[in-house]
PDB file of C-alpha atoms and ligand atoms in Angstrom:
ATOM      1  CA  MET A 115     -40.930  11.820 -24.305  1.00  0.00           C
ATOM      2  CA  VAL A 116     -39.017   9.589 -26.713  1.00  0.00           C
ATOM      3  CA  LYS A 117     -41.094   8.939 -29.648  1.00  0.00           C
ATOM      4  CA  GLN A 118     -40.371   5.571 -31.473  1.00  0.00           C
ATOM      5  CA  THR A 119     -42.016   4.180 -34.492  1.00  0.00           C
ATOM      6  CA  ALA A 120     -39.127   1.736 -35.633  1.00  0.00           C
ATOM      7  CA  GLY A 121     -40.924  -1.318 -34.149  1.00  0.00           C
ATOM      8  CA  ARG A 122     -44.427  -0.633 -35.809  1.00  0.00           C
ATOM      9  CA  ASP A 123     -42.689   0.153 -39.032  1.00  0.00           C
ATOM     10  CA  ALA A 124     -40.674  -2.806 -39.161  1.00  0.00           C
ATOM     11  CA  LEU A 125     -42.519  -5.207 -37.137  1.00  0.00           C
ATOM     12  CA  GLY A 126     -46.187  -3.937 -36.460  1.00  0.00           C
ATOM     13  CA  GLU A 127     -47.675  -6.710 -38.678  1.00  0.00           C
ATOM     14  CA  PHE A 128     -45.353  -9.530 -37.940  1.00  0.00           C
ATOM     15  CA  ALA A 129     -44.587  -9.352 -33.994  1.00  0.00           C
ATOM     16  CA  PRO A 130     -46.915  -6.621 -32.840  1.00  0.00           C
ATOM     17  CA  LYS A 131     -46.357  -7.232 -29.119  1.00  0.00           C
ATOM     18  CA  PHE A 132     -42.664  -6.802 -30.110  1.00  0.00           C
ATOM     19  CA  ALA A 133     -43.174  -3.474 -31.778  1.00  0.00           C
ATOM     20  CA  GLU A 134     -45.235  -2.281 -28.947  1.00  0.00           C
ATOM     21  CA  LEU A 135     -42.841  -3.243 -26.305  1.00  0.00           C
ATOM     22  CA  ASN A 136     -40.185  -1.717 -28.526  1.00  0.00           C
ATOM     23  CA  ASP A 137     -41.816   1.487 -29.296  1.00  0.00           C
ATOM     24  CA  ASP A 138     -43.848   2.162 -26.018  1.00  0.00           C
ATOM     25  CA  VAL A 139     -41.715   0.557 -23.368  1.00  0.00           C
ATOM     26  CA  LEU A 140     -38.325   0.492 -24.234  1.00  0.00           C
ATOM     27  CA  PHE A 141     -38.196   4.195 -25.875  1.00  0.00           C
ATOM     28  CA  GLY A 142     -41.581   5.537 -24.634  1.00  0.00           C
ATOM     29  CA  GLU A 143     -40.805   4.446 -21.109  1.00  0.00           C
ATOM     30  CA  VAL A 144     -37.382   3.519 -20.362  1.00  0.00           C
ATOM     31  CA  TRP A 145     -35.500   6.201 -22.693  1.00  0.00           C
ATOM     32  CA  SER A 146     -37.955   8.444 -21.703  1.00  0.00           C
ATOM     33  CA  ARG A 147     -37.077   8.554 -17.975  1.00  0.00           C
ATOM     34  CA  GLU A 148     -34.842  11.570 -18.394  1.00  0.00           C
ATOM     35  CA  ASP A 149     -35.403  12.785 -14.887  1.00  0.00           C
ATOM     36  CA  GLN A 150     -33.642   9.390 -13.901  1.00  0.00           C
ATOM     37  CA  LEU A 151     -30.797   9.809 -16.422  1.00  0.00           C
ATOM     38  CA  SER A 152     -30.160  11.839 -19.380  1.00  0.00           C
ATOM     39  CA  LEU A 153     -30.308  11.173 -23.010  1.00  0.00           C
ATOM     40  CA  ARG A 154     -26.949  11.841 -23.353  1.00  0.00           C
ATOM     41  CA  ASP A 155     -25.879   9.299 -20.901  1.00  0.00           C
ATOM     42  CA  ARG A 156     -28.574   6.730 -22.423  1.00  0.00           C
ATOM     43  CA  SER A 157     -26.492   7.083 -25.675  1.00  0.00           C
ATOM     44  CA  LEU A 158     -23.018   6.503 -24.180  1.00  0.00           C
ATOM     45  CA  ILE A 159     -23.876   3.146 -22.330  1.00  0.00           C
ATOM     46  CA  THR A 160     -26.135   1.947 -25.446  1.00  0.00           C
ATOM     47  CA  VAL A 161     -23.430   2.515 -27.629  1.00  0.00           C
ATOM     48  CA  THR A 162     -20.987   0.832 -25.234  1.00  0.00           C
ATOM     49  CA  ALA A 163     -23.293  -2.155 -24.728  1.00  0.00           C
ATOM     50  CA  LEU A 164     -23.994  -2.390 -28.387  1.00  0.00           C
ATOM     51  CA  MET A 165     -19.955  -2.243 -29.285  1.00  0.00           C
ATOM     52  CA  SER A 166     -19.134  -4.898 -26.496  1.00  0.00           C
ATOM     53  CA  MET A 167     -21.199  -7.193 -28.276  1.00  0.00           C
ATOM     54  CA  GLY A 168     -19.573  -6.777 -31.678  1.00  0.00           C
ATOM     55  CA  LEU A 169     -22.735  -5.081 -33.302  1.00  0.00           C
ATOM     56  CA  VAL A 170     -22.010  -2.952 -35.698  1.00  0.00           C
ATOM     57  CA  ASP A 171     -25.255  -3.154 -37.948  1.00  0.00           C
ATOM     58  CA  SER A 172     -28.077  -0.597 -38.665  1.00  0.00           C
ATOM     59  CA  SER A 173     -28.838  -0.780 -34.856  1.00  0.00           C
ATOM     60  CA  PHE A 174     -25.445   0.646 -33.935  1.00  0.00           C
ATOM     61  CA  GLN A 175     -25.278   3.153 -36.693  1.00  0.00           C
ATOM     62  CA  TYR A 176     -28.958   4.324 -35.295  1.00  0.00           C
ATOM     63  CA  HIS A 177     -27.900   4.472 -31.930  1.00  0.00           C
ATOM     64  CA  LEU A 178     -24.521   6.461 -33.080  1.00  0.00           C
ATOM     65  CA  THR A 179     -26.908   8.705 -34.930  1.00  0.00           C
ATOM     66  CA  THR A 180     -28.990   9.215 -31.947  1.00  0.00           C
ATOM     67  CA  ALA A 181     -25.703   9.855 -29.477  1.00  0.00           C
ATOM     68  CA  LYS A 182     -24.908  12.869 -31.996  1.00  0.00           C
ATOM     69  CA  LYS A 183     -28.309  14.269 -31.982  1.00  0.00           C
ATOM     70  CA  ASN A 184     -28.077  13.741 -27.889  1.00  0.00           C
ATOM     71  CA  GLY A 185     -24.946  15.946 -27.957  1.00  0.00           C
ATOM     72  CA  ILE A 186     -22.086  13.807 -28.272  1.00  0.00           C
ATOM     73  CA  THR A 187     -19.158  15.350 -30.519  1.00  0.00           C
ATOM     74  CA  LYS A 188     -16.805  13.731 -32.611  1.00  0.00           C
ATOM     75  CA  THR A 189     -13.969  14.116 -30.110  1.00  0.00           C
ATOM     76  CA  GLU A 190     -15.950  12.477 -27.466  1.00  0.00           C
ATOM     77  CA  ILE A 191     -16.957   9.319 -29.541  1.00  0.00           C
ATOM     78  CA  ALA A 192     -13.322   9.239 -30.504  1.00  0.00           C
ATOM     79  CA  GLU A 193     -12.676   9.129 -27.040  1.00  0.00           C
ATOM     80  CA  VAL A 194     -15.296   6.503 -25.954  1.00  0.00           C
ATOM     81  CA  LEU A 195     -14.512   4.319 -28.474  1.00  0.00           C
ATOM     82  CA  THR A 196     -10.545   4.227 -28.178  1.00  0.00           C
ATOM     83  CA  HIS A 197     -11.490   3.676 -24.099  1.00  0.00           C
ATOM     84  CA  LEU A 198     -13.715   0.908 -24.992  1.00  0.00           C
ATOM     85  CA  ALA A 199     -11.216  -0.873 -27.324  1.00  0.00           C
ATOM     86  CA  PHE A 200      -9.322  -1.618 -24.298  1.00  0.00           C
ATOM     87  CA  TYR A 201     -12.244  -3.376 -22.393  1.00  0.00           C
ATOM     88  CA  ALA A 202     -14.556  -4.763 -25.542  1.00  0.00           C
ATOM     89  CA  GLY A 203     -11.621  -5.732 -27.846  1.00  0.00           C
ATOM     90  CA  TRP A 204      -9.617  -4.053 -30.649  1.00  0.00           C
ATOM     91  CA  PRO A 205     -11.090  -5.489 -33.740  1.00  0.00           C
ATOM     92  CA  LYS A 206     -14.632  -4.282 -32.089  1.00  0.00           C
ATOM     93  CA  ALA A 207     -13.373  -0.733 -31.925  1.00  0.00           C
ATOM     94  CA  TRP A 208     -12.125  -0.919 -35.756  1.00  0.00           C
ATOM     95  CA  ALA A 209     -15.458  -1.613 -36.794  1.00  0.00           C
ATOM     96  CA  ALA A 210     -17.184   0.835 -34.438  1.00  0.00           C
ATOM     97  CA  PHE A 211     -14.625   3.615 -35.959  1.00  0.00           C
ATOM     98  CA  ARG A 212     -15.768   2.612 -39.336  1.00  0.00           C
ATOM     99  CA  MET A 213     -19.129   3.409 -38.632  1.00  0.00           C
ATOM    100  CA  ALA A 214     -18.711   6.482 -36.510  1.00  0.00           C
ATOM    101  CA  LYS A 215     -16.579   8.180 -39.394  1.00  0.00           C
ATOM    102  CA  GLU A 216     -19.700   8.116 -41.240  1.00  0.00           C
ATOM    103  CA  VAL A 217     -22.017   9.407 -38.585  1.00  0.00           C
ATOM    104  CA  TRP A 218     -19.699  12.114 -37.432  1.00  0.00           C
ATOM    105  CA  GLY A 219     -17.494  12.612 -40.648  1.00  0.00           C
ATOM    106  CA  GLU A 220     -20.296  13.334 -42.948  1.00  0.00           C
ATOM    107  CA  GLU A 221     -20.291  17.237 -42.793  1.00  0.00           C
ATOM    108  CA  SER A 222     -16.890  18.231 -42.335  1.00  0.00           C
ATOM    109  CA  THR A 223     -15.828  15.691 -45.351  1.00  0.00           C
ATOM    110  CA  SER A 224     -18.251  17.009 -47.542  1.00  0.00           C
ATOM    111  CA  ILE A 225     -17.521  20.716 -46.862  1.00  0.00           C
ATOM    112  CA  GLU A 226     -13.615  20.526 -46.614  1.00  0.00           C
ATOM    113  CA  GLU A 227     -13.230  17.899 -49.476  1.00  0.00           C
ATOM    114  CA  SER A 228     -15.963  18.863 -52.030  1.00  0.00           C
ATOM    115  CA  SER A 229     -14.805  21.408 -54.533  1.00  0.00           C
ATOM    116  CA  GLY A 230     -17.923  21.437 -56.228  1.00  0.00           C
ATOM    117  CA  THR A 231     -21.428  21.935 -55.372  1.00  0.00           C
ATOM    118  CA  GLU A 232     -23.570  20.433 -52.784  1.00  0.00           C
ATOM    119  CA  GLU A 233     -25.224  18.559 -55.420  1.00  0.00           C
ATOM    120  CA  ASN A 234     -21.783  17.127 -56.455  1.00  0.00           C
ATOM    121  CA  ALA A 235     -20.699  16.139 -52.887  1.00  0.00           C
ATOM    122  CA  SER A 236     -23.893  14.351 -52.439  1.00  0.00           C
ATOM    123  CA  THR A 237     -23.658  12.483 -56.024  1.00  0.00           C
ATOM    124  CA  GLU A 238     -20.002  11.512 -54.802  1.00  0.00           C
ATOM    125  CA  GLU A 239     -21.045  10.463 -51.563  1.00  0.00           C
ATOM    126  CA  GLY A 240     -23.945   8.461 -53.020  1.00  0.00           C
ATOM    127  CA  ILE A 241     -21.624   6.017 -54.844  1.00  0.00           C
ATOM    128  CA  ARG A 242     -20.298   4.558 -51.604  1.00  0.00           C
ATOM    129  CA  THR A 243     -23.498   3.789 -49.826  1.00  0.00           C
ATOM    130  CA  GLU A 244     -25.282   0.566 -48.333  1.00  0.00           C
ATOM    131  CA  ASP A 245     -27.455   0.841 -51.631  1.00  0.00           C
ATOM    132  CA  ALA A 246     -24.692   1.314 -54.076  1.00  0.00           C
ATOM    133  CA  LYS A 247     -22.663  -1.449 -52.832  1.00  0.00           C
ATOM    134  CA  SER A 248     -25.671  -3.765 -53.054  1.00  0.00           C
ATOM    135  CA  ASP A 249     -26.263  -2.562 -56.625  1.00  0.00           C
ATOM    136  CA  TYR A 250     -22.496  -3.509 -57.144  1.00  0.00           C
ATOM    137  CA  GLN A 251     -23.087  -6.902 -55.672  1.00  0.00           C
ATOM    138  CA  LYS A 252     -26.212  -8.016 -57.733  1.00  0.00           C
ATOM    139  CA  GLU A 253     -23.464  -7.760 -60.753  1.00  0.00           C
ATOM    140  CA  LEU A 254     -20.802  -9.369 -58.978  1.00  0.00           C
ATOM    141  CA  LEU A 255     -20.185 -13.135 -59.063  1.00  0.00           C
ATOM    142  CA  PHE A 256     -18.523 -13.144 -55.887  1.00  0.00           C
ATOM    143  CA  PRO A 257     -19.318 -12.255 -52.550  1.00  0.00           C
ATOM    144  CA  ILE A 258     -18.334  -8.784 -51.239  1.00  0.00           C
ATOM    145  CA  GLY A 259     -17.814 -10.187 -47.897  1.00  0.00           C
ATOM    146  CA  GLN A 260     -17.017  -8.527 -44.781  1.00  0.00           C
ATOM    147  CA  PRO A 261     -15.242  -5.309 -43.660  1.00  0.00           C
ATOM    148  CA  ASN A 262     -11.597  -5.593 -43.970  1.00  0.00           C
ATOM    149  CA  ASP A 263     -10.903  -4.593 -40.511  1.00  0.00           C
ATOM    150  CA  GLY A 264      -7.722  -6.594 -40.078  1.00  0.00           C
ATOM    151  CA  PHE A 265      -5.910  -4.622 -43.157  1.00  0.00           C
ATOM    152  CA  ALA A 266      -7.832  -1.580 -42.728  1.00  0.00           C
ATOM    153  CA  GLN A 267      -4.586   0.226 -41.483  1.00  0.00           C
ATOM    154  CA  TYR A 268      -3.067  -0.122 -44.538  1.00  0.00           C
ATOM    155  CA  PHE A 269      -5.907   1.054 -46.951  1.00  0.00           C
ATOM    156  CA  THR A 270      -7.126   4.775 -47.834  1.00  0.00           C
ATOM    157  CA  GLY A 271     -11.143   3.987 -47.835  1.00  0.00           C
ATOM    158  CA  GLN A 272     -13.140   0.852 -47.112  1.00  0.00           C
ATOM    159  CA  SER A 273     -12.452  -2.516 -48.669  1.00  0.00           C
ATOM    160  CA  TYR A 274     -13.971  -5.478 -48.174  1.00  0.00           C
ATOM    161  CA  LEU A 275     -12.660  -9.259 -47.976  1.00  0.00           C
ATOM    162  CA  ALA A 276     -14.339 -12.764 -48.880  1.00  0.00           C
ATOM    163  CA  PRO A 277     -12.095 -15.803 -48.549  1.00  0.00           C
ATOM    164  CA  LEU A 278     -13.254 -18.208 -51.620  1.00  0.00           C
ATOM    165  CA  PRO A 279     -13.769 -21.455 -50.097  1.00  0.00           C
ATOM    166  CA  ALA A 280     -10.294 -22.894 -51.604  1.00  0.00           C
ATOM    167  CA  SER A 281      -7.992 -25.231 -50.001  1.00  0.00           C
ATOM    168  CA  GLN A 282      -4.174 -25.485 -51.273  1.00  0.00           C
ATOM    169  CA  VAL A 283      -3.820 -22.030 -52.382  1.00  0.00           C
ATOM    170  CA  GLY A 284      -5.305 -18.675 -50.535  1.00  0.00           C
ATOM    171  CA  ILE A 285      -7.945 -17.094 -52.783  1.00  0.00           C
ATOM    172  CA  TYR A 286      -9.557 -13.946 -51.450  1.00  0.00           C
ATOM    173  CA  ASN A 287     -12.239 -11.543 -53.347  1.00  0.00           C
ATOM    174  CA  VAL A 288     -11.121  -8.184 -52.508  1.00  0.00           C
ATOM    175  CA  THR A 289     -13.792  -5.316 -53.156  1.00  0.00           C
ATOM    176  CA  PHE A 290     -12.675  -1.531 -53.151  1.00  0.00           C
ATOM    177  CA  GLU A 291     -15.193   1.097 -52.744  1.00  0.00           C
ATOM    178  CA  PRO A 292     -15.023   3.999 -55.257  1.00  0.00           C
ATOM    179  CA  GLY A 293     -11.552   5.734 -54.398  1.00  0.00           C
ATOM    180  CA  CYS A 294     -10.282   3.223 -52.052  1.00  0.00           C
ATOM    181  CA  ARG A 295      -7.004   1.716 -52.639  1.00  0.00           C
ATOM    182  CA  ASN A 296      -3.941  -0.016 -50.453  1.00  0.00           C
ATOM    183  CA  ASN A 297      -0.821   1.621 -49.369  1.00  0.00           C
ATOM    184  CA  TRP A 298       2.167   0.686 -51.640  1.00  0.00           C
ATOM    185  CA  HIS A 299       3.578  -2.668 -50.458  1.00  0.00           C
ATOM    186  CA  ILE A 300       5.877  -5.519 -51.439  1.00  0.00           C
ATOM    187  CA  HIS A 301       5.344  -9.015 -51.401  1.00  0.00           C
ATOM    188  CA  HIS A 302       8.369 -10.870 -50.134  1.00  0.00           C
ATOM    189  CA  ALA A 303       9.590 -14.333 -49.962  1.00  0.00           C
ATOM    190  CA  LYS A 304      12.707 -16.652 -50.169  1.00  0.00           C
ATOM    191  CA  SER A 305      11.510 -18.409 -52.914  1.00  0.00           C
ATOM    192  CA  GLY A 306       8.372 -18.595 -54.801  1.00  0.00           C
ATOM    193  CA  GLY A 307       5.666 -16.200 -53.560  1.00  0.00           C
ATOM    194  CA  GLY A 308       4.089 -12.989 -55.275  1.00  0.00           C
ATOM    195  CA  GLN A 309       0.363 -12.510 -55.907  1.00  0.00           C
ATOM    196  CA  ILE A 310      -1.766 -12.925 -59.025  1.00  0.00           C
ATOM    197  CA  LEU A 311      -4.971 -10.341 -59.404  1.00  0.00           C
ATOM    198  CA  VAL A 312      -7.952 -11.769 -61.211  1.00  0.00           C
ATOM    199  CA  CYS A 313     -10.151  -9.099 -62.043  1.00  0.00           C
ATOM    200  CA  VAL A 314     -13.658  -9.763 -61.702  1.00  0.00           C
ATOM    201  CA  GLY A 315     -15.779  -6.353 -61.464  1.00  0.00           C
ATOM    202  CA  GLY A 316     -15.705  -2.590 -61.565  1.00  0.00           C
ATOM    203  CA  ARG A 317     -13.040  -0.610 -62.654  1.00  0.00           C
ATOM    204  CA  GLY A 318      -9.545  -0.441 -60.792  1.00  0.00           C
ATOM    205  CA  TYR A 319      -5.639   0.204 -61.016  1.00  0.00           C
ATOM    206  CA  TYR A 320      -2.475  -1.228 -60.601  1.00  0.00           C
ATOM    207  CA  GLN A 321       0.626   0.503 -60.432  1.00  0.00           C
ATOM    208  CA  GLU A 322       4.087  -0.595 -59.921  1.00  0.00           C
ATOM    209  CA  TRP A 323       6.962   1.798 -58.484  1.00  0.00           C
ATOM    210  CA  GLY A 324       8.532   4.379 -60.992  1.00  0.00           C
ATOM    211  CA  LYS A 325       5.817   3.169 -63.680  1.00  0.00           C
ATOM    212  CA  ALA A 326       2.454   4.683 -65.078  1.00  0.00           C
ATOM    213  CA  ALA A 327      -0.610   3.203 -63.271  1.00  0.00           C
ATOM    214  CA  GLN A 328      -2.389   0.756 -65.474  1.00  0.00           C
ATOM    215  CA  GLU A 329      -6.408   0.647 -65.676  1.00  0.00           C
ATOM    216  CA  LEU A 330      -7.882  -2.616 -65.038  1.00  0.00           C
ATOM    217  CA  HIS A 331     -11.117  -4.185 -65.842  1.00  0.00           C
ATOM    218  CA  PRO A 332     -13.061  -7.610 -65.102  1.00  0.00           C
ATOM    219  CA  GLY A 333     -10.750 -10.668 -67.114  1.00  0.00           C
ATOM    220  CA  ASP A 334      -7.306  -8.697 -66.571  1.00  0.00           C
ATOM    221  CA  VAL A 335      -4.931 -10.485 -64.608  1.00  0.00           C
ATOM    222  CA  VAL A 336      -1.699  -8.891 -63.202  1.00  0.00           C
ATOM    223  CA  ASN A 337       1.126 -11.218 -61.939  1.00  0.00           C
ATOM    224  CA  ILE A 338       3.062  -9.416 -59.232  1.00  0.00           C
ATOM    225  CA  PRO A 339       6.368 -10.847 -58.913  1.00  0.00           C
ATOM    226  CA  VAL A 340       8.088 -10.995 -55.070  1.00  0.00           C
ATOM    227  CA  GLY A 341      10.058  -7.625 -54.549  1.00  0.00           C
ATOM    228  CA  VAL A 342       8.081  -4.989 -56.720  1.00  0.00           C
ATOM    229  CA  LYS A 343       6.757  -2.281 -54.908  1.00  0.00           C
ATOM    230  CA  HIS A 344       3.067  -1.865 -55.943  1.00  0.00           C
ATOM    231  CA  TRP A 345      -0.503  -0.963 -54.901  1.00  0.00           C
ATOM    232  CA  HIS A 346      -4.055  -1.892 -56.372  1.00  0.00           C
ATOM    233  CA  GLY A 347      -7.351  -0.424 -55.908  1.00  0.00           C
ATOM    234  CA  ALA A 348     -10.631   1.037 -57.263  1.00  0.00           C
ATOM    235  CA  ALA A 349     -10.912   4.062 -59.801  1.00  0.00           C
ATOM    236  CA  PRO A 350     -12.185   7.201 -57.907  1.00  0.00           C
ATOM    237  CA  ASP A 351     -15.827   6.855 -59.329  1.00  0.00           C
ATOM    238  CA  SER A 352     -16.376   3.021 -59.870  1.00  0.00           C
ATOM    239  CA  TRP A 353     -16.211  -0.088 -57.162  1.00  0.00           C
ATOM    240  CA  PHE A 354     -13.500  -2.576 -58.182  1.00  0.00           C
ATOM    241  CA  SER A 355     -12.966  -6.087 -57.224  1.00  0.00           C
ATOM    242  CA  HIS A 356     -10.264  -8.743 -57.794  1.00  0.00           C
ATOM    243  CA  LEU A 357      -9.634 -12.298 -56.614  1.00  0.00           C
ATOM    244  CA  ALA A 358      -6.192 -12.070 -54.966  1.00  0.00           C
ATOM    245  CA  VAL A 359      -4.224 -15.205 -55.417  1.00  0.00           C
ATOM    246  CA  GLU A 360      -1.323 -15.920 -52.703  1.00  0.00           C
ATOM    247  CA  VAL A 361       1.333 -17.689 -54.527  1.00  0.00           C
ATOM    248  CA  PRO A 362       2.785 -20.262 -52.337  1.00  0.00           C
ATOM    249  CA  GLY A 363       6.492 -19.753 -51.380  1.00  0.00           C
ATOM    250  CA  GLU A 364       8.924 -19.937 -48.416  1.00  0.00           C
ATOM    251  CA  GLU A 365       8.973 -17.243 -45.797  1.00  0.00           C
ATOM    252  CA  CYS A 366       6.346 -15.257 -47.429  1.00  0.00           C
ATOM    253  CA  SER A 367       5.560 -11.847 -45.903  1.00  0.00           C
ATOM    254  CA  ASN A 368       4.298  -8.241 -46.698  1.00  0.00           C
ATOM    255  CA  GLU A 369       5.608  -5.103 -46.334  1.00  0.00           C
ATOM    256  CA  TRP A 370       3.491  -2.242 -45.823  1.00  0.00           C
ATOM    257  CA  CYS A 371       4.989   1.045 -46.953  1.00  0.00           C
ATOM    258  CA  GLU A 372       3.394   4.338 -47.869  1.00  0.00           C
ATOM    259  CA  PRO A 373      -0.113   5.644 -48.652  1.00  0.00           C
ATOM    260  CA  VAL A 374      -0.633   6.565 -52.415  1.00  0.00           C
ATOM    261  CA  SER A 375      -0.496   9.996 -52.702  1.00  0.00           C
ATOM    262  CA  GLY A 376      -3.046  12.146 -54.193  1.00  0.00           C
ATOM    263  CA  GLU A 377      -0.806  12.867 -57.251  1.00  0.00           C
ATOM    264  CA  ASP A 378      -0.144   9.199 -57.986  1.00  0.00           C
ATOM    265  CA  PHE A 379      -3.783   8.373 -57.701  1.00  0.00           C
ATOM    266  CA  GLU A 380      -4.860  11.189 -60.436  1.00  0.00           C
ATOM    267  CA  VAL A 381      -4.406   8.379 -63.000  1.00  0.00           C
TER     268      VAL A 381
HETATM  269 MN1   MN B1391      -0.317  -6.762 -53.841  1.00  0.00          MN
END
């Protein structure tokens, strides 16, 4: 029988009946009918249902973790989410993959990428947790916003986007988790255009092609002219946020190039 206490833990006092239905009926009875449908199959359909609704909150994370426990491999969840992308929607798959990578990626990344002890690995992981993010938010004047899924393909690591309620000129607060940076890119325009970065939190870097990277701190302003190949992002050990101001112009576009190599990033 599946033992569940999440309902009583979270809502036992506030909504005792809901807690009881959650723990004793949904999990204690329905999830527990393994003779009718295996836990593995129940995990598959639950993940499918949650992703289809666009739910990628802690409940989704719980069910991904449960799916892993119930025997779904990394290869299988990648295939499940790829298949679902066509039925549930591409952006939902992007969001789901971000969380699946956390759940299935944990062991392999810490073993492959950690050059130090286990303690080092967990310390490094610790600076990118939800707790670290909410600590960082407390000292930041602007909202961190939502996962920057629309541009995720042009970023290494997790970034977040919060459009400021500005008219006339687009202004976005962009937050990079430690080590996150965007690919080399170029802002194009027929006239006007370009980008202004106003640094508002943490510590990061800006680098133009062929030049040394420059360290950025809150209060620093970077004027990026059109046609200049560059990248911006967080220091490896710090969160970083800048406001990105889109300078108005004619026929503005972005050209996305290769990711920043480890060598460039060892600033
Ligand atoms: Mn830029």
